[in-house]
Amino acid sequence: LRFPRLLLTGAAGGLGRELRRRLKAYCDVLRLSDIADLGAAGPGEEVMPVALENKAAVDALLKDVSAVVHLGGISTEHSFEEILPANITGTFNVYEGARRHGVKRIVFASSNHVTGFYRQDEVVGTDVPMRPDGYYGLSKAFGENLAQFYWDRYGIETVSMRIGSSFPEPRDRRMLGTWMSYDDLERLVVSSLTAPVVGHSVIYGISDNATAWYDNSKARHIGYRPQDSSERFRAAVEARQPVIDTKDAGLIHHGGGFVKQGPFDKT
Ligand code: NAI
Ligand code: 15L
């Protein structure tokens, strides 16, 4: 399947830079957006710098788009006042633009932090109650609820990818469970864009790791088959972090250190 025009938000970020070069194979034109510098447009690219909280500018971004990969926003824990415009208003603006311009499929970069307050001895599926571990996780929970509403009300389909930790390598023992390689990220995004029927589907974005606390069995219809595993990094990671203090909330929850951040209002 080849799309006439795909929109990639957050295109200047870590995952955005990876997907910028990988998604070109699946579309005629790749429209790239961010508030950070994107450099010049290459062949088959359009560059449209936009702040996600700017509704009119986001509306223009969605014009003539076949599908969206929405990565833009603040990607770690911050104060609510910082999260609100980028992640909550920003994601609302993307869905409104999609509705107004008839865009029918969005791949939303949600996060494991939507369920970050489960413990690492609890394996969870995609239908357990959300337990966000901070304002960032709450904003991703809002994004998933927004996606569900726009599917139920307006027929716009979304795959909410609850991405674990997508980096070149797992950095610690927690990431042996949450890691997703960039190749598997590409597989997940492409499956999410091309699966014939998704409605609003939620799927954990991890590689085929030997130890993990996510159950993706309710998302088999998307056809995501991870090919990588964190196992080849295990010896090095365990040598660096031999012991886990199971009394440390930041080590025993799915969300890791996110569960201990804040409060941000010191008054
Ligand atoms: P990143 O922080 O490197 O990239 C996010 C991009 O969004 C940045 O380039 C930033 O300039 C842009 N952005 C921030 N605020 C904006 C605003 N108000 N308007 C327009 N653009 C804005 O993050 P990364 O790692 O590339 O993640 C991409 C997406 O995936 C994010 O939504 C993140 O929450 C999500 N995610 C990533 C994970 C990972 O392991 N890398 C794990 C779980 C979720
Ligand atoms: C996320 O949601 C973040 O965007 C990313 O930077 C990592 O912190 C990741 O989760 C994680 O939990 O490892």
PDB file of N, CA and C in Angstrom, residues 120-203:
ATOM      1  N   GLN A 120       5.669  -4.636  38.161  1.00  0.00           N
ATOM      2  CA  GLN A 120       6.355  -5.461  37.161  1.00  0.00           C
ATOM      3  C   GLN A 120       6.073  -6.957  37.336  1.00  0.00           C
ATOM      4  N   ASP A 121       5.352  -7.344  38.392  1.00  0.00           N
ATOM      5  CA  ASP A 121       4.906  -8.736  38.497  1.00  0.00           C
ATOM      6  C   ASP A 121       3.457  -8.894  38.017  1.00  0.00           C
ATOM      7  N   GLU A 122       2.909  -7.846  37.403  1.00  0.00           N
ATOM      8  CA  GLU A 122       1.556  -7.911  36.838  1.00  0.00           C
ATOM      9  C   GLU A 122       1.656  -7.796  35.319  1.00  0.00           C
ATOM     10  N   VAL A 123       1.223  -8.861  34.619  1.00  0.00           N
ATOM     11  CA  VAL A 123       1.192  -8.804  33.154  1.00  0.00           C
ATOM     12  C   VAL A 123      -0.172  -8.250  32.743  1.00  0.00           C
ATOM     13  N   VAL A 124      -0.167  -7.146  32.008  1.00  0.00           N
ATOM     14  CA  VAL A 124      -1.432  -6.502  31.678  1.00  0.00           C
ATOM     15  C   VAL A 124      -1.705  -6.549  30.181  1.00  0.00           C
ATOM     16  N   GLY A 125      -2.978  -6.624  29.869  1.00  0.00           N
ATOM     17  CA  GLY A 125      -3.411  -6.543  28.479  1.00  0.00           C
ATOM     18  C   GLY A 125      -3.758  -5.106  28.132  1.00  0.00           C
ATOM     19  N   THR A 126      -4.429  -4.953  26.998  1.00  0.00           N
ATOM     20  CA  THR A 126      -4.762  -3.599  26.550  1.00  0.00           C
ATOM     21  C   THR A 126      -6.133  -3.162  27.053  1.00  0.00           C
ATOM     22  N   ASP A 127      -6.809  -4.033  27.816  1.00  0.00           N
ATOM     23  CA  ASP A 127      -8.153  -3.691  28.272  1.00  0.00           C
ATOM     24  C   ASP A 127      -8.238  -3.549  29.786  1.00  0.00           C
ATOM     25  N   VAL A 128      -7.100  -3.407  30.442  1.00  0.00           N
ATOM     26  CA  VAL A 128      -7.132  -3.173  31.897  1.00  0.00           C
ATOM     27  C   VAL A 128      -7.374  -1.682  32.137  1.00  0.00           C
ATOM     28  N   PRO A 129      -7.867  -1.328  33.338  1.00  0.00           N
ATOM     29  CA  PRO A 129      -8.022   0.104  33.623  1.00  0.00           C
ATOM     30  C   PRO A 129      -6.692   0.845  33.488  1.00  0.00           C
ATOM     31  N   MET A 130      -6.777   2.054  32.965  1.00  0.00           N
ATOM     32  CA  MET A 130      -5.568   2.874  32.863  1.00  0.00           C
ATOM     33  C   MET A 130      -5.081   3.237  34.269  1.00  0.00           C
ATOM     34  N   ARG A 131      -3.779   3.269  34.463  1.00  0.00           N
ATOM     35  CA  ARG A 131      -3.202   3.731  35.735  1.00  0.00           C
ATOM     36  C   ARG A 131      -2.009   4.635  35.407  1.00  0.00           C
ATOM     37  N   PRO A 132      -2.295   5.850  34.912  1.00  0.00           N
ATOM     38  CA  PRO A 132      -1.214   6.746  34.484  1.00  0.00           C
ATOM     39  C   PRO A 132      -0.276   7.049  35.647  1.00  0.00           C
ATOM     40  N   ASP A 133       1.005   7.236  35.308  1.00  0.00           N
ATOM     41  CA  ASP A 133       1.988   7.453  36.380  1.00  0.00           C
ATOM     42  C   ASP A 133       2.462   8.897  36.458  1.00  0.00           C
ATOM     43  N   GLY A 134       1.737   9.827  35.850  1.00  0.00           N
ATOM     44  CA  GLY A 134       2.097  11.245  35.935  1.00  0.00           C
ATOM     45  C   GLY A 134       1.272  12.050  34.951  1.00  0.00           C
ATOM     46  N   TYR A 135       1.605  13.335  34.845  1.00  0.00           N
ATOM     47  CA  TYR A 135       0.840  14.218  33.946  1.00  0.00           C
ATOM     48  C   TYR A 135       1.066  13.817  32.491  1.00  0.00           C
ATOM     49  N   TYR A 136       2.289  13.378  32.196  1.00  0.00           N
ATOM     50  CA  TYR A 136       2.587  12.894  30.843  1.00  0.00           C
ATOM     51  C   TYR A 136       1.715  11.673  30.512  1.00  0.00           C
ATOM     52  N   GLY A 137       1.693  10.698  31.430  1.00  0.00           N
ATOM     53  CA  GLY A 137       0.860   9.509  31.219  1.00  0.00           C
ATOM     54  C   GLY A 137      -0.614   9.874  31.118  1.00  0.00           C
ATOM     55  N   LEU A 138      -1.036  10.845  31.936  1.00  0.00           N
ATOM     56  CA  LEU A 138      -2.431  11.301  31.867  1.00  0.00           C
ATOM     57  C   LEU A 138      -2.734  11.900  30.492  1.00  0.00           C
ATOM     58  N   SER A 139      -1.770  12.628  29.936  1.00  0.00           N
ATOM     59  CA  SER A 139      -2.023  13.244  28.620  1.00  0.00           C
ATOM     60  C   SER A 139      -2.150  12.174  27.542  1.00  0.00           C
ATOM     61  N   LYS A 140      -1.401  11.080  27.683  1.00  0.00           N
ATOM     62  CA  LYS A 140      -1.508   9.985  26.708  1.00  0.00           C
ATOM     63  C   LYS A 140      -2.830   9.231  26.909  1.00  0.00           C
ATOM     64  N   ALA A 141      -3.273   9.115  28.186  1.00  0.00           N
ATOM     65  CA  ALA A 141      -4.587   8.521  28.451  1.00  0.00           C
ATOM     66  C   ALA A 141      -5.672   9.364  27.793  1.00  0.00           C
ATOM     67  N   PHE A 142      -5.548  10.677  27.900  1.00  0.00           N
ATOM     68  CA  PHE A 142      -6.494  11.576  27.227  1.00  0.00           C
ATOM     69  C   PHE A 142      -6.459  11.334  25.710  1.00  0.00           C
ATOM     70  N   GLY A 143      -5.265  11.210  25.162  1.00  0.00           N
ATOM     71  CA  GLY A 143      -5.143  10.973  23.720  1.00  0.00           C
ATOM     72  C   GLY A 143      -5.853   9.688  23.302  1.00  0.00           C
ATOM     73  N   GLU A 144      -5.701   8.640  24.098  1.00  0.00           N
ATOM     74  CA  GLU A 144      -6.386   7.373  23.774  1.00  0.00           C
ATOM     75  C   GLU A 144      -7.907   7.541  23.872  1.00  0.00           C
ATOM     76  N   ASN A 145      -8.361   8.263  24.899  1.00  0.00           N
ATOM     77  CA  ASN A 145      -9.814   8.492  25.021  1.00  0.00           C
ATOM     78  C   ASN A 145     -10.334   9.344  23.869  1.00  0.00           C
ATOM     79  N   LEU A 146      -9.540  10.318  23.470  1.00  0.00           N
ATOM     80  CA  LEU A 146      -9.899  11.161  22.330  1.00  0.00           C
ATOM     81  C   LEU A 146     -10.030  10.291  21.073  1.00  0.00           C
ATOM     82  N   ALA A 147      -9.066   9.393  20.895  1.00  0.00           N
ATOM     83  CA  ALA A 147      -9.079   8.499  19.737  1.00  0.00           C
ATOM     84  C   ALA A 147     -10.342   7.641  19.737  1.00  0.00           C
ATOM     85  N   GLN A 148     -10.691   7.111  20.912  1.00  0.00           N
ATOM     86  CA  GLN A 148     -11.911   6.285  21.011  1.00  0.00           C
ATOM     87  C   GLN A 148     -13.139   7.106  20.638  1.00  0.00           C
ATOM     88  N   PHE A 149     -13.210   8.343  21.153  1.00  0.00           N
ATOM     89  CA  PHE A 149     -14.356   9.216  20.870  1.00  0.00           C
ATOM     90  C   PHE A 149     -14.444   9.546  19.371  1.00  0.00           C
ATOM     91  N   TYR A 150     -13.314   9.869  18.754  1.00  0.00           N
ATOM     92  CA  TYR A 150     -13.372  10.238  17.334  1.00  0.00           C
ATOM     93  C   TYR A 150     -13.691   9.029  16.450  1.00  0.00           C
ATOM     94  N   TRP A 151     -13.398   7.825  16.944  1.00  0.00           N
ATOM     95  CA  TRP A 151     -13.829   6.617  16.214  1.00  0.00           C
ATOM     96  C   TRP A 151     -15.334   6.422  16.396  1.00  0.00           C
ATOM     97  N   ASP A 152     -15.799   6.461  17.647  1.00  0.00           N
ATOM     98  CA  ASP A 152     -17.223   6.215  17.915  1.00  0.00           C
ATOM     99  C   ASP A 152     -18.106   7.276  17.261  1.00  0.00           C
ATOM    100  N   ARG A 153     -17.658   8.526  17.319  1.00  0.00           N
ATOM    101  CA  ARG A 153     -18.513   9.638  16.881  1.00  0.00           C
ATOM    102  C   ARG A 153     -18.338   9.962  15.399  1.00  0.00           C
ATOM    103  N   TYR A 154     -17.082   9.887  14.915  1.00  0.00           N
ATOM    104  CA  TYR A 154     -16.814  10.372  13.549  1.00  0.00           C
ATOM    105  C   TYR A 154     -16.214   9.318  12.620  1.00  0.00           C
ATOM    106  N   GLY A 155     -15.985   8.117  13.114  1.00  0.00           N
ATOM    107  CA  GLY A 155     -15.465   7.053  12.236  1.00  0.00           C
ATOM    108  C   GLY A 155     -14.018   7.231  11.833  1.00  0.00           C
ATOM    109  N   ILE A 156     -13.249   8.000  12.605  1.00  0.00           N
ATOM    110  CA  ILE A 156     -11.818   8.138  12.332  1.00  0.00           C
ATOM    111  C   ILE A 156     -11.093   7.022  13.091  1.00  0.00           C
ATOM    112  N   GLU A 157     -10.336   6.210  12.377  1.00  0.00           N
ATOM    113  CA  GLU A 157      -9.665   5.070  13.009  1.00  0.00           C
ATOM    114  C   GLU A 157      -8.313   5.471  13.600  1.00  0.00           C
ATOM    115  N   THR A 158      -7.978   4.825  14.723  1.00  0.00           N
ATOM    116  CA  THR A 158      -6.672   5.070  15.355  1.00  0.00           C
ATOM    117  C   THR A 158      -6.084   3.766  15.850  1.00  0.00           C
ATOM    118  N   VAL A 159      -4.783   3.626  15.688  1.00  0.00           N
ATOM    119  CA  VAL A 159      -4.041   2.666  16.501  1.00  0.00           C
ATOM    120  C   VAL A 159      -3.252   3.468  17.524  1.00  0.00           C
ATOM    121  N   SER A 160      -3.560   3.242  18.800  1.00  0.00           N
ATOM    122  CA  SER A 160      -2.792   3.860  19.876  1.00  0.00           C
ATOM    123  C   SER A 160      -1.657   2.901  20.237  1.00  0.00           C
ATOM    124  N   MET A 161      -0.443   3.312  19.897  1.00  0.00           N
ATOM    125  CA  MET A 161       0.728   2.479  20.199  1.00  0.00           C
ATOM    126  C   MET A 161       1.224   2.880  21.582  1.00  0.00           C
ATOM    127  N   ARG A 162       1.051   1.990  22.562  1.00  0.00           N
ATOM    128  CA  ARG A 162       1.623   2.278  23.884  1.00  0.00           C
ATOM    129  C   ARG A 162       3.099   1.894  23.851  1.00  0.00           C
ATOM    130  N   ILE A 163       3.904   2.814  23.329  1.00  0.00           N
ATOM    131  CA  ILE A 163       5.318   2.506  23.111  1.00  0.00           C
ATOM    132  C   ILE A 163       6.005   2.301  24.451  1.00  0.00           C
ATOM    133  N   GLY A 164       6.835   1.264  24.507  1.00  0.00           N
ATOM    134  CA  GLY A 164       7.624   1.005  25.717  1.00  0.00           C
ATOM    135  C   GLY A 164       8.820   1.934  25.748  1.00  0.00           C
ATOM    136  N   SER A 165       9.983   1.455  25.323  1.00  0.00           N
ATOM    137  CA  SER A 165      11.201   2.269  25.285  1.00  0.00           C
ATOM    138  C   SER A 165      11.861   2.034  23.933  1.00  0.00           C
ATOM    139  N   SER A 166      11.705   2.994  23.033  1.00  0.00           N
ATOM    140  CA  SER A 166      12.262   2.804  21.694  1.00  0.00           C
ATOM    141  C   SER A 166      13.509   3.662  21.543  1.00  0.00           C
ATOM    142  N   PHE A 167      14.622   2.997  21.705  1.00  0.00           N
ATOM    143  CA  PHE A 167      15.947   3.615  21.663  1.00  0.00           C
ATOM    144  C   PHE A 167      16.875   2.616  20.962  1.00  0.00           C
ATOM    145  N   PRO A 168      18.115   3.055  20.634  1.00  0.00           N
ATOM    146  CA  PRO A 168      19.004   2.088  19.975  1.00  0.00           C
ATOM    147  C   PRO A 168      19.222   0.822  20.808  1.00  0.00           C
ATOM    148  N   GLU A 169      19.327   0.979  22.140  1.00  0.00           N
ATOM    149  CA  GLU A 169      19.547  -0.185  23.018  1.00  0.00           C
ATOM    150  C   GLU A 169      18.775   0.003  24.323  1.00  0.00           C
ATOM    151  N   PRO A 170      18.405  -1.101  24.990  1.00  0.00           N
ATOM    152  CA  PRO A 170      17.833  -0.962  26.339  1.00  0.00           C
ATOM    153  C   PRO A 170      18.897  -0.441  27.298  1.00  0.00           C
ATOM    154  N   ARG A 171      18.523   0.530  28.145  1.00  0.00           N
ATOM    155  CA  ARG A 171      19.519   1.180  29.003  1.00  0.00           C
ATOM    156  C   ARG A 171      19.615   0.567  30.382  1.00  0.00           C
ATOM    157  N   ASP A 172      18.585  -0.171  30.802  1.00  0.00           N
ATOM    158  CA  ASP A 172      18.577  -0.739  32.161  1.00  0.00           C
ATOM    159  C   ASP A 172      17.700  -1.996  32.168  1.00  0.00           C
ATOM    160  N   ARG A 173      17.568  -2.595  33.344  1.00  0.00           N
ATOM    161  CA  ARG A 173      16.837  -3.866  33.400  1.00  0.00           C
ATOM    162  C   ARG A 173      15.371  -3.700  33.041  1.00  0.00           C
ATOM    163  N   ARG A 174      14.785  -2.581  33.451  1.00  0.00           N
ATOM    164  CA  ARG A 174      13.386  -2.344  33.073  1.00  0.00           C
ATOM    165  C   ARG A 174      13.219  -2.381  31.556  1.00  0.00           C
ATOM    166  N   MET A 175      14.157  -1.768  30.875  1.00  0.00           N
ATOM    167  CA  MET A 175      14.034  -1.685  29.411  1.00  0.00           C
ATOM    168  C   MET A 175      14.266  -3.022  28.715  1.00  0.00           C
ATOM    169  N   LEU A 176      14.791  -4.029  29.426  1.00  0.00           N
ATOM    170  CA  LEU A 176      14.837  -5.365  28.812  1.00  0.00           C
ATOM    171  C   LEU A 176      13.407  -5.828  28.516  1.00  0.00           C
ATOM    172  N   GLY A 177      12.450  -5.340  29.336  1.00  0.00           N
ATOM    173  CA  GLY A 177      11.037  -5.658  29.088  1.00  0.00           C
ATOM    174  C   GLY A 177      10.365  -4.685  28.140  1.00  0.00           C
ATOM    175  N   THR A 178      10.704  -3.414  28.244  1.00  0.00           N
ATOM    176  CA  THR A 178       9.939  -2.390  27.515  1.00  0.00           C
ATOM    177  C   THR A 178      10.540  -2.019  26.163  1.00  0.00           C
ATOM    178  N   TRP A 179      11.714  -2.540  25.852  1.00  0.00           N
ATOM    179  CA  TRP A 179      12.435  -2.084  24.650  1.00  0.00           C
ATOM    180  C   TRP A 179      11.723  -2.439  23.346  1.00  0.00           C
ATOM    181  N   MET A 180      11.773  -1.504  22.399  1.00  0.00           N
ATOM    182  CA  MET A 180      11.340  -1.791  21.017  1.00  0.00           C
ATOM    183  C   MET A 180      12.406  -1.233  20.079  1.00  0.00           C
ATOM    184  N   SER A 181      12.931  -2.081  19.219  1.00  0.00           N
ATOM    185  CA  SER A 181      13.943  -1.653  18.242  1.00  0.00           C
ATOM    186  C   SER A 181      13.302  -0.707  17.222  1.00  0.00           C
ATOM    187  N   TYR A 182      14.131   0.066  16.532  1.00  0.00           N
ATOM    188  CA  TYR A 182      13.608   0.955  15.495  1.00  0.00           C
ATOM    189  C   TYR A 182      13.022   0.163  14.324  1.00  0.00           C
ATOM    190  N   ASP A 183      13.594  -1.007  14.038  1.00  0.00           N
ATOM    191  CA  ASP A 183      13.013  -1.823  12.957  1.00  0.00           C
ATOM    192  C   ASP A 183      11.608  -2.289  13.347  1.00  0.00           C
ATOM    193  N   ASP A 184      11.451  -2.695  14.616  1.00  0.00           N
ATOM    194  CA  ASP A 184      10.109  -3.106  15.054  1.00  0.00           C
ATOM    195  C   ASP A 184       9.162  -1.908  15.128  1.00  0.00           C
ATOM    196  N   LEU A 185       9.679  -0.738  15.496  1.00  0.00           N
ATOM    197  CA  LEU A 185       8.840   0.475  15.457  1.00  0.00           C
ATOM    198  C   LEU A 185       8.293   0.670  14.041  1.00  0.00           C
ATOM    199  N   GLU A 186       9.165   0.548  13.060  1.00  0.00           N
ATOM    200  CA  GLU A 186       8.705   0.693  11.669  1.00  0.00           C
ATOM    201  C   GLU A 186       7.636  -0.368  11.354  1.00  0.00           C
ATOM    202  N   ARG A 187       7.878  -1.604  11.782  1.00  0.00           N
ATOM    203  CA  ARG A 187       6.884  -2.671  11.521  1.00  0.00           C
ATOM    204  C   ARG A 187       5.538  -2.327  12.161  1.00  0.00           C
ATOM    205  N   LEU A 188       5.582  -1.822  13.395  1.00  0.00           N
ATOM    206  CA  LEU A 188       4.338  -1.512  14.103  1.00  0.00           C
ATOM    207  C   LEU A 188       3.609  -0.346  13.429  1.00  0.00           C
ATOM    208  N   VAL A 189       4.346   0.680  13.048  1.00  0.00           N
ATOM    209  CA  VAL A 189       3.707   1.841  12.413  1.00  0.00           C
ATOM    210  C   VAL A 189       3.108   1.436  11.067  1.00  0.00           C
ATOM    211  N   VAL A 190       3.846   0.663  10.300  1.00  0.00           N
ATOM    212  CA  VAL A 190       3.350   0.273   8.974  1.00  0.00           C
ATOM    213  C   VAL A 190       2.138  -0.657   9.110  1.00  0.00           C
ATOM    214  N   SER A 191       2.185  -1.600  10.068  1.00  0.00           N
ATOM    215  CA  SER A 191       1.005  -2.461  10.304  1.00  0.00           C
ATOM    216  C   SER A 191      -0.192  -1.601  10.695  1.00  0.00           C
ATOM    217  N   SER A 192       0.051  -0.599  11.529  1.00  0.00           N
ATOM    218  CA  SER A 192      -1.037   0.252  12.017  1.00  0.00           C
ATOM    219  C   SER A 192      -1.630   1.095  10.894  1.00  0.00           C
ATOM    220  N   LEU A 193      -0.788   1.499   9.969  1.00  0.00           N
ATOM    221  CA  LEU A 193      -1.274   2.305   8.838  1.00  0.00           C
ATOM    222  C   LEU A 193      -2.038   1.457   7.831  1.00  0.00           C
ATOM    223  N   THR A 194      -1.656   0.184   7.689  1.00  0.00           N
ATOM    224  CA  THR A 194      -2.153  -0.601   6.553  1.00  0.00           C
ATOM    225  C   THR A 194      -3.147  -1.704   6.924  1.00  0.00           C
ATOM    226  N   ALA A 195      -3.273  -2.051   8.208  1.00  0.00           N
ATOM    227  CA  ALA A 195      -4.252  -3.090   8.577  1.00  0.00           C
ATOM    228  C   ALA A 195      -5.627  -2.628   8.089  1.00  0.00           C
ATOM    229  N   PRO A 196      -6.404  -3.542   7.481  1.00  0.00           N
ATOM    230  CA  PRO A 196      -7.640  -3.085   6.833  1.00  0.00           C
ATOM    231  C   PRO A 196      -8.667  -2.499   7.799  1.00  0.00           C
ATOM    232  N   VAL A 197      -8.792  -3.068   8.995  1.00  0.00           N
ATOM    233  CA  VAL A 197      -9.805  -2.607   9.945  1.00  0.00           C
ATOM    234  C   VAL A 197      -9.143  -2.450  11.300  1.00  0.00           C
ATOM    235  N   VAL A 198      -9.155  -1.253  11.864  1.00  0.00           N
ATOM    236  CA  VAL A 198      -8.571  -1.099  13.210  1.00  0.00           C
ATOM    237  C   VAL A 198      -9.523  -0.441  14.210  1.00  0.00           C
ATOM    238  N   GLY A 199     -10.556   0.285  13.742  1.00  0.00           N
ATOM    239  CA  GLY A 199     -11.410   0.999  14.698  1.00  0.00           C
ATOM    240  C   GLY A 199     -10.533   1.842  15.588  1.00  0.00           C
ATOM    241  N   HIS A 200     -10.689   1.681  16.910  1.00  0.00           N
ATOM    242  CA  HIS A 200      -9.635   2.185  17.798  1.00  0.00           C
ATOM    243  C   HIS A 200      -9.001   0.996  18.475  1.00  0.00           C
ATOM    244  N   SER A 201      -7.778   0.697  18.107  1.00  0.00           N
ATOM    245  CA  SER A 201      -7.054  -0.434  18.686  1.00  0.00           C
ATOM    246  C   SER A 201      -5.887   0.086  19.515  1.00  0.00           C
ATOM    247  N   VAL A 202      -5.666  -0.583  20.633  1.00  0.00           N
ATOM    248  CA  VAL A 202      -4.538  -0.234  21.502  1.00  0.00           C
ATOM    249  C   VAL A 202      -3.553  -1.389  21.467  1.00  0.00           C
ATOM    250  N   ILE A 203      -2.282  -1.075  21.296  1.00  0.00           N
ATOM    251  CA  ILE A 203      -1.271  -2.141  21.254  1.00  0.00           C
ATOM    252  C   ILE A 203       0.004  -1.657  21.930  1.00  0.00           C
TER     253      ILE A 203
END
